[in-house]
Amino acid sequence: MDDHLPQPDRHEQFVALFVRHEAAIHSFVLTLLPDLAEAEEVVQQASLTMWRRFDQFAAGTSFRNWAFQVAKYTAMNYLSKTRRDRHRFGSDLLELLADRSVERSDQLELQRRALAHCLEQLPEEDRQTLAGCYAEGATVRSFAESLGRTSNAVYKQLNRLRANLLKCVELRLGLEGGG
């Protein structure tokens, strides 16, 4: 048996953590390599590196931040190997983009959690209105017609809901930031 492979319980931990953060890792790499094919290749290479080095990940720390670091260095290595193209980012710019992306990712995660909390606080009818208007393939007009309401009335309700959600998210973020 290969000594470098994680233990079975560590394997499950890795898979659970990677699956939870895969979309964020992919988005992070896309900020460094805007070409989708290159980004996917780097994510693939980075995931293999993460798997091989998962024993170096300190439990209880941020897997996402660790994964971002692995992905950043994988992207930098990828770019250094393909540097023949003069339109590539330099390592200093790539480092700056990576740092900014990590900061932005943290903020987006806080906003996502705050929004989820605020959505849970809405009355069921308001949640159904949002779900109906934002369902795949739905339009405000089709949703309004299904309720026997005018589009204008539903638009007004949506605007009120969006404003209330924005206030709730801002309040929640203010509380989390000050707490």
CSV table of C-alpha atoms in Angstrom, one decimal:
chain,number,residue,atom,x,y,z
A,1,MET,CA,0.0,0.0,0.0
A,2,ASP,CA,1.3,3.5,-0.9
A,3,ASP,CA,2.3,5.4,2.3
A,4,HIS,CA,1.4,8.7,0.6
A,5,LEU,CA,-2.3,8.0,0.4
A,6,PRO,CA,-4.5,9.3,3.1
A,7,GLN,CA,-6.2,6.9,5.6
A,8,PRO,CA,-9.8,5.8,4.6
A,9,ASP,CA,-11.3,8.3,7.1
A,10,ARG,CA,-9.0,11.0,5.8
A,11,HIS,CA,-10.1,10.0,2.2
A,12,GLU,CA,-13.7,10.7,3.2
A,13,GLN,CA,-12.7,14.0,4.9
A,14,PHE,CA,-10.9,15.1,1.7
A,15,VAL,CA,-13.7,14.2,-0.6
A,16,ALA,CA,-16.3,15.9,1.7
A,17,LEU,CA,-14.1,19.1,1.9
A,18,PHE,CA,-13.2,19.2,-1.7
A,19,VAL,CA,-16.8,18.7,-2.9
A,20,ARG,CA,-18.0,21.5,-0.6
A,21,HIS,CA,-15.4,23.9,-1.9
A,22,GLU,CA,-14.9,22.8,-5.5
A,23,ALA,CA,-17.0,25.6,-7.0
A,24,ALA,CA,-15.1,28.2,-5.0
A,25,ILE,CA,-11.8,26.7,-6.1
A,26,HIS,CA,-12.8,26.7,-9.7
A,27,SER,CA,-14.0,30.3,-9.5
A,28,PHE,CA,-10.7,31.3,-7.8
A,29,VAL,CA,-8.7,29.7,-10.6
A,30,LEU,CA,-10.8,31.4,-13.2
A,31,THR,CA,-9.8,34.8,-11.6
A,32,LEU,CA,-6.2,33.8,-12.3
A,33,LEU,CA,-6.6,32.1,-15.7
A,34,PRO,CA,-9.7,33.4,-17.5
A,35,ASP,CA,-9.4,30.7,-20.2
A,36,LEU,CA,-11.9,28.0,-19.2
A,37,ALA,CA,-9.9,25.1,-20.6
A,38,GLU,CA,-6.7,26.2,-18.8
A,39,ALA,CA,-8.5,26.8,-15.6
A,40,GLU,CA,-10.1,23.4,-15.7
A,41,GLU,CA,-6.7,21.8,-16.3
A,42,VAL,CA,-5.2,23.8,-13.4
A,43,VAL,CA,-8.1,22.8,-11.1
A,44,GLN,CA,-7.5,19.1,-12.1
A,45,GLN,CA,-3.8,19.4,-11.3
A,46,ALA,CA,-4.4,21.2,-8.1
A,47,SER,CA,-7.0,18.7,-6.9
A,48,LEU,CA,-4.4,15.9,-7.5
A,49,THR,CA,-1.8,17.9,-5.5
A,50,MET,CA,-4.4,18.5,-2.7
A,51,TRP,CA,-5.1,14.8,-2.6
A,52,ARG,CA,-1.4,13.8,-2.5
A,53,ARG,CA,-0.7,16.4,0.2
A,54,PHE,CA,-3.8,16.2,2.2
A,55,ASP,CA,-1.8,14.8,5.1
A,56,GLN,CA,-0.2,18.3,5.3
A,57,PHE,CA,-3.6,19.9,5.7
A,58,ALA,CA,-4.0,20.9,9.4
A,59,ALA,CA,-7.5,19.8,10.6
A,60,GLY,CA,-9.5,22.6,12.1
A,61,THR,CA,-8.0,25.2,9.7
A,62,SER,CA,-9.7,26.6,6.5
A,63,PHE,CA,-9.6,23.9,3.8
A,64,ARG,CA,-10.7,26.6,1.3
A,65,ASN,CA,-7.8,28.8,2.1
A,66,TRP,CA,-5.4,25.9,1.9
A,67,ALA,CA,-6.9,24.8,-1.4
A,68,PHE,CA,-6.6,28.3,-2.8
A,69,GLN,CA,-2.9,28.3,-1.9
A,70,VAL,CA,-2.4,25.0,-3.7
A,71,ALA,CA,-4.4,26.2,-6.7
A,72,LYS,CA,-2.5,29.5,-6.8
A,73,TYR,CA,0.9,27.7,-6.9
A,74,THR,CA,-0.4,25.2,-9.4
A,75,ALA,CA,-1.6,28.1,-11.6
A,76,MET,CA,1.8,29.9,-11.2
A,77,ASN,CA,3.6,26.7,-12.2
A,78,TYR,CA,1.3,26.2,-15.2
A,79,LEU,CA,1.9,29.8,-16.3
A,80,SER,CA,5.7,29.5,-16.0
A,81,LYS,CA,5.6,26.3,-18.2
A,82,THR,CA,3.5,28.1,-20.8
A,83,ARG,CA,5.2,31.5,-20.6
A,84,ARG,CA,6.1,31.6,-24.3
A,85,ASP,CA,2.9,33.5,-24.8
A,86,ARG,CA,3.8,37.1,-24.0
A,87,HIS,CA,0.2,37.9,-23.0
A,88,ARG,CA,0.4,35.9,-19.8
A,89,PHE,CA,0.2,37.5,-16.4
A,90,GLY,CA,3.5,37.9,-14.5
A,91,SER,CA,3.9,36.2,-11.1
A,92,ASP,CA,3.5,39.5,-9.2
A,93,LEU,CA,0.2,40.3,-10.9
A,94,LEU,CA,-0.9,36.7,-10.4
A,95,GLU,CA,-0.1,36.9,-6.7
A,96,LEU,CA,-2.0,40.2,-6.4
A,97,LEU,CA,-5.0,38.7,-8.2
A,98,ALA,CA,-5.0,35.6,-6.0
A,99,ASP,CA,-4.9,37.7,-2.8
A,100,ARG,CA,-7.8,39.9,-4.0
A,101,SER,CA,-9.7,36.8,-5.0
A,102,VAL,CA,-9.3,35.2,-1.6
A,103,GLU,CA,-10.5,38.4,0.1
A,104,ARG,CA,-13.5,38.6,-2.3
A,105,SER,CA,-14.3,35.0,-1.8
A,106,ASP,CA,-14.4,35.4,2.0
A,107,GLN,CA,-16.8,38.4,1.6
A,108,LEU,CA,-19.0,36.5,-0.9
A,109,GLU,CA,-19.3,33.6,1.5
A,110,LEU,CA,-20.3,36.0,4.4
A,111,GLN,CA,-22.9,37.6,2.1
A,112,ARG,CA,-24.2,34.2,1.0
A,113,ARG,CA,-24.7,33.1,4.6
A,114,ALA,CA,-26.4,36.3,5.5
A,115,LEU,CA,-28.7,36.0,2.6
A,116,ALA,CA,-29.6,32.4,3.5
A,117,HIS,CA,-30.4,33.5,7.0
A,118,CYS,CA,-32.5,36.4,5.8
A,119,LEU,CA,-34.4,34.2,3.3
A,120,GLU,CA,-35.2,31.8,6.2
A,121,GLN,CA,-36.7,34.7,8.1
A,122,LEU,CA,-39.2,35.5,5.3
A,123,PRO,CA,-42.8,34.4,5.5
A,124,GLU,CA,-43.6,31.3,3.4
A,125,GLU,CA,-45.6,33.3,0.9
A,126,ASP,CA,-42.7,35.7,0.2
A,127,ARG,CA,-40.3,32.7,-0.2
A,128,GLN,CA,-42.7,31.1,-2.7
A,129,THR,CA,-42.9,34.4,-4.6
A,130,LEU,CA,-39.1,34.5,-4.9
A,131,ALA,CA,-38.9,30.9,-5.8
A,132,GLY,CA,-41.6,31.3,-8.5
A,133,CYS,CA,-40.0,34.4,-10.0
A,134,TYR,CA,-36.5,33.0,-10.0
A,135,ALA,CA,-37.3,29.4,-11.0
A,136,GLU,CA,-35.5,28.2,-14.1
A,137,GLY,CA,-37.3,29.3,-17.2
A,138,ALA,CA,-39.8,31.4,-15.2
A,139,THR,CA,-40.7,35.0,-15.9
A,140,VAL,CA,-42.4,37.4,-13.6
A,141,ARG,CA,-45.2,37.6,-16.2
A,142,SER,CA,-45.7,33.8,-16.3
A,143,PHE,CA,-45.6,33.6,-12.5
A,144,ALA,CA,-48.0,36.5,-12.1
A,145,GLU,CA,-50.4,34.9,-14.5
A,146,SER,CA,-50.3,31.6,-12.6
A,147,LEU,CA,-51.4,33.5,-9.5
A,148,GLY,CA,-54.0,35.5,-11.3
A,149,ARG,CA,-52.1,38.7,-10.5
A,150,THR,CA,-50.8,41.5,-12.7
A,151,SER,CA,-47.1,41.6,-13.6
A,152,ASN,CA,-46.9,45.1,-12.1
A,153,ALA,CA,-48.2,43.8,-8.7
A,154,VAL,CA,-45.6,41.1,-8.7
A,155,TYR,CA,-42.8,43.4,-9.7
A,156,LYS,CA,-43.7,45.7,-6.8
A,157,GLN,CA,-43.7,42.8,-4.4
A,158,LEU,CA,-40.3,41.7,-5.7
A,159,ASN,CA,-38.9,45.2,-5.3
A,160,ARG,CA,-40.1,45.3,-1.7
A,161,LEU,CA,-38.7,41.8,-1.0
A,162,ARG,CA,-35.3,42.7,-2.6
A,163,ALA,CA,-35.1,45.9,-0.5
A,164,ASN,CA,-36.0,44.1,2.7
A,165,LEU,CA,-33.5,41.3,1.9
A,166,LEU,CA,-30.8,43.9,1.2
A,167,LYS,CA,-31.5,45.7,4.5
A,168,CYS,CA,-31.5,42.3,6.4
A,169,VAL,CA,-28.2,41.3,4.8
A,170,GLU,CA,-26.6,44.6,5.5
A,171,LEU,CA,-27.8,44.4,9.1
A,172,ARG,CA,-26.6,40.8,9.5
A,173,LEU,CA,-23.2,41.7,8.0
A,174,GLY,CA,-22.9,44.7,10.3
A,175,LEU,CA,-23.7,42.5,13.3
A,176,GLU,CA,-21.2,39.8,12.2
A,177,GLY,CA,-18.5,42.4,11.5
A,178,GLY,CA,-19.0,44.1,14.9
A,179,GLY,CA,-19.5,40.8,16.8
